[in-house]
Amino acid sequence: MPLDKSTVEFDYYSVTIDKKSFLPILINFYKESDDNYRRVEAVEIQDVQGFPTVVRSKVSDLKTGGYTLMEFRNIKYNVGLDDDVFSERSLRNPPRRWLD
């Protein structure tokens, strides 16, 4: 449940985690007393550099039937990011060298 409900559009969500890969494979968002209105699903998982990785996911609006399919490409792990890349300042203004 969110700490400050005015900052989010949902009341709570539930996550299903795959026991083998530890990846979130299904997320259901609820509002207004158990009204499931949005779902995020891991559609395709591949092994990338020895890590199970979601490479395709689907976000569904359960009210309208609409959805967005997301595909992730050019995934790389262990690329040598420094710890300071994850500071608040760096996350607000990311270093260009890691984005190209």
PDB file of C-alpha atoms in Angstrom:
ATOM      1  CA  MET A   1       0.000   0.000   0.000  1.00  0.00           C
ATOM      2  CA  PRO A   2       1.319   3.475  -0.816  1.00  0.00           C
ATOM      3  CA  LEU A   3       2.374   5.722   2.059  1.00  0.00           C
ATOM      4  CA  ASP A   4       0.747   8.768   0.489  1.00  0.00           C
ATOM      5  CA  LYS A   5      -2.289   7.742  -1.569  1.00  0.00           C
ATOM      6  CA  SER A   6      -2.551  11.187  -3.137  1.00  0.00           C
ATOM      7  CA  THR A   7       0.670  10.534  -5.092  1.00  0.00           C
ATOM      8  CA  VAL A   8      -0.528   7.356  -6.862  1.00  0.00           C
ATOM      9  CA  GLU A   9      -3.623   6.239  -8.744  1.00  0.00           C
ATOM     10  CA  PHE A  10      -3.965   2.831  -7.033  1.00  0.00           C
ATOM     11  CA  ASP A  11      -4.881   1.730  -3.516  1.00  0.00           C
ATOM     12  CA  TYR A  12      -2.638  -1.344  -3.491  1.00  0.00           C
ATOM     13  CA  TYR A  13      -1.039  -3.929  -5.752  1.00  0.00           C
ATOM     14  CA  SER A  14      -0.033  -7.573  -5.595  1.00  0.00           C
ATOM     15  CA  VAL A  15       3.011  -9.145  -7.222  1.00  0.00           C
ATOM     16  CA  THR A  16       3.555 -12.765  -8.249  1.00  0.00           C
ATOM     17  CA  ILE A  17       7.246 -13.733  -8.184  1.00  0.00           C
ATOM     18  CA  ASP A  18       8.614 -16.697 -10.135  1.00  0.00           C
ATOM     19  CA  LYS A  19      10.249 -19.069  -7.641  1.00  0.00           C
ATOM     20  CA  LYS A  20      13.046 -20.127 -10.005  1.00  0.00           C
ATOM     21  CA  SER A  21      14.087 -16.786 -11.491  1.00  0.00           C
ATOM     22  CA  PHE A  22      12.883 -14.468  -8.686  1.00  0.00           C
ATOM     23  CA  LEU A  23      11.440 -12.190 -11.378  1.00  0.00           C
ATOM     24  CA  PRO A  24       8.087 -10.462 -10.978  1.00  0.00           C
ATOM     25  CA  ILE A  25       5.905 -12.170 -13.581  1.00  0.00           C
ATOM     26  CA  LEU A  26       2.500 -10.683 -12.758  1.00  0.00           C
ATOM     27  CA  ILE A  27       1.493  -7.426 -11.056  1.00  0.00           C
ATOM     28  CA  ASN A  28      -2.145  -6.546 -10.431  1.00  0.00           C
ATOM     29  CA  PHE A  29      -3.145  -3.011  -9.425  1.00  0.00           C
ATOM     30  CA  TYR A  30      -6.313  -2.374  -7.419  1.00  0.00           C
ATOM     31  CA  LYS A  31      -8.382   0.612  -6.381  1.00  0.00           C
ATOM     32  CA  GLU A  32     -11.728   1.225  -4.768  1.00  0.00           C
ATOM     33  CA  SER A  33     -12.085  -1.959  -2.724  1.00  0.00           C
ATOM     34  CA  ASP A  34     -10.630  -4.789  -4.786  1.00  0.00           C
ATOM     35  CA  ASP A  35     -11.304  -3.380  -8.240  1.00  0.00           C
ATOM     36  CA  ASN A  36      -8.465  -4.853 -10.355  1.00  0.00           C
ATOM     37  CA  TYR A  37      -8.019  -2.252 -13.097  1.00  0.00           C
ATOM     38  CA  ARG A  38      -4.474  -2.744 -14.417  1.00  0.00           C
ATOM     39  CA  ARG A  39      -2.186  -5.717 -14.976  1.00  0.00           C
ATOM     40  CA  VAL A  40       1.501  -5.948 -15.859  1.00  0.00           C
ATOM     41  CA  GLU A  41       2.655  -9.334 -17.166  1.00  0.00           C
ATOM     42  CA  ALA A  42       6.053 -10.718 -18.109  1.00  0.00           C
ATOM     43  CA  VAL A  43       5.274 -12.113 -21.565  1.00  0.00           C
ATOM     44  CA  GLU A  44       8.738 -13.368 -22.510  1.00  0.00           C
ATOM     45  CA  ILE A  45      11.766 -14.167 -20.375  1.00  0.00           C
ATOM     46  CA  GLN A  46      15.152 -14.974 -21.906  1.00  0.00           C
ATOM     47  CA  ASP A  47      18.579 -15.764 -20.548  1.00  0.00           C
ATOM     48  CA  VAL A  48      20.796 -12.720 -21.150  1.00  0.00           C
ATOM     49  CA  GLN A  49      24.447 -13.145 -20.145  1.00  0.00           C
ATOM     50  CA  GLY A  50      23.396 -15.828 -17.643  1.00  0.00           C
ATOM     51  CA  PHE A  51      20.607 -13.724 -16.058  1.00  0.00           C
ATOM     52  CA  PRO A  52      16.907 -14.457 -16.514  1.00  0.00           C
ATOM     53  CA  THR A  53      15.562 -11.250 -18.044  1.00  0.00           C
ATOM     54  CA  VAL A  54      12.117  -9.964 -18.985  1.00  0.00           C
ATOM     55  CA  VAL A  55      12.459  -9.003 -22.648  1.00  0.00           C
ATOM     56  CA  ARG A  56       8.756  -8.484 -23.371  1.00  0.00           C
ATOM     57  CA  SER A  57       6.022  -7.336 -21.020  1.00  0.00           C
ATOM     58  CA  LYS A  58       2.403  -6.296 -21.398  1.00  0.00           C
ATOM     59  CA  VAL A  59       0.529  -3.605 -19.473  1.00  0.00           C
ATOM     60  CA  SER A  60      -3.244  -4.089 -19.736  1.00  0.00           C
ATOM     61  CA  ASP A  61      -6.082  -1.721 -18.870  1.00  0.00           C
ATOM     62  CA  LEU A  62      -8.672  -4.205 -17.632  1.00  0.00           C
ATOM     63  CA  LYS A  63     -11.508  -1.662 -17.942  1.00  0.00           C
ATOM     64  CA  THR A  64     -11.070  -0.740 -21.612  1.00  0.00           C
ATOM     65  CA  GLY A  65      -9.277  -3.839 -22.873  1.00  0.00           C
ATOM     66  CA  GLY A  66      -6.419  -1.726 -24.195  1.00  0.00           C
ATOM     67  CA  TYR A  67      -2.795  -2.696 -23.678  1.00  0.00           C
ATOM     68  CA  THR A  68       0.776  -1.664 -24.296  1.00  0.00           C
ATOM     69  CA  LEU A  69       3.373  -4.240 -25.303  1.00  0.00           C
ATOM     70  CA  MET A  70       6.926  -3.331 -24.260  1.00  0.00           C
ATOM     71  CA  GLU A  71      10.013  -4.933 -25.782  1.00  0.00           C
ATOM     72  CA  PHE A  72      13.492  -4.526 -24.326  1.00  0.00           C
ATOM     73  CA  ARG A  73      16.523  -4.846 -26.625  1.00  0.00           C
ATOM     74  CA  ASN A  74      20.290  -4.468 -26.399  1.00  0.00           C
ATOM     75  CA  ILE A  75      20.273  -5.549 -22.745  1.00  0.00           C
ATOM     76  CA  LYS A  76      23.735  -5.742 -21.176  1.00  0.00           C
ATOM     77  CA  TYR A  77      24.808  -6.635 -17.666  1.00  0.00           C
ATOM     78  CA  ASN A  78      27.991  -5.850 -15.731  1.00  0.00           C
ATOM     79  CA  VAL A  79      28.948  -2.890 -17.899  1.00  0.00           C
ATOM     80  CA  GLY A  80      31.061  -1.215 -15.240  1.00  0.00           C
ATOM     81  CA  LEU A  81      28.706   1.437 -13.870  1.00  0.00           C
ATOM     82  CA  ASP A  82      30.162   3.340 -10.939  1.00  0.00           C
ATOM     83  CA  ASP A  83      28.100   3.502  -7.731  1.00  0.00           C
ATOM     84  CA  ASP A  84      27.745   7.280  -8.089  1.00  0.00           C
ATOM     85  CA  VAL A  85      25.628   6.754 -11.230  1.00  0.00           C
ATOM     86  CA  PHE A  86      22.828   5.778  -8.818  1.00  0.00           C
ATOM     87  CA  SER A  87      22.968   8.937  -6.722  1.00  0.00           C
ATOM     88  CA  GLU A  88      19.892  11.179  -6.721  1.00  0.00           C
ATOM     89  CA  ARG A  89      21.784  13.878  -8.598  1.00  0.00           C
ATOM     90  CA  SER A  90      22.941  11.489 -11.301  1.00  0.00           C
ATOM     91  CA  LEU A  91      19.497   9.930 -11.697  1.00  0.00           C
ATOM     92  CA  ARG A  92      17.999  13.394 -12.272  1.00  0.00           C
ATOM     93  CA  ASN A  93      20.686  14.253 -14.840  1.00  0.00           C
ATOM     94  CA  PRO A  94      22.100  10.946 -16.155  1.00  0.00           C
ATOM     95  CA  PRO A  95      25.663  10.792 -17.488  1.00  0.00           C
ATOM     96  CA  ARG A  96      25.412  10.812 -21.304  1.00  0.00           C
ATOM     97  CA  ARG A  97      28.171   8.226 -21.729  1.00  0.00           C
ATOM     98  CA  TRP A  98      25.921   5.481 -20.334  1.00  0.00           C
ATOM     99  CA  LEU A  99      22.940   6.415 -22.493  1.00  0.00           C
ATOM    100  CA  ASP A 100      24.523   6.234 -25.944  1.00  0.00           C
TER     101      ASP A 100
END
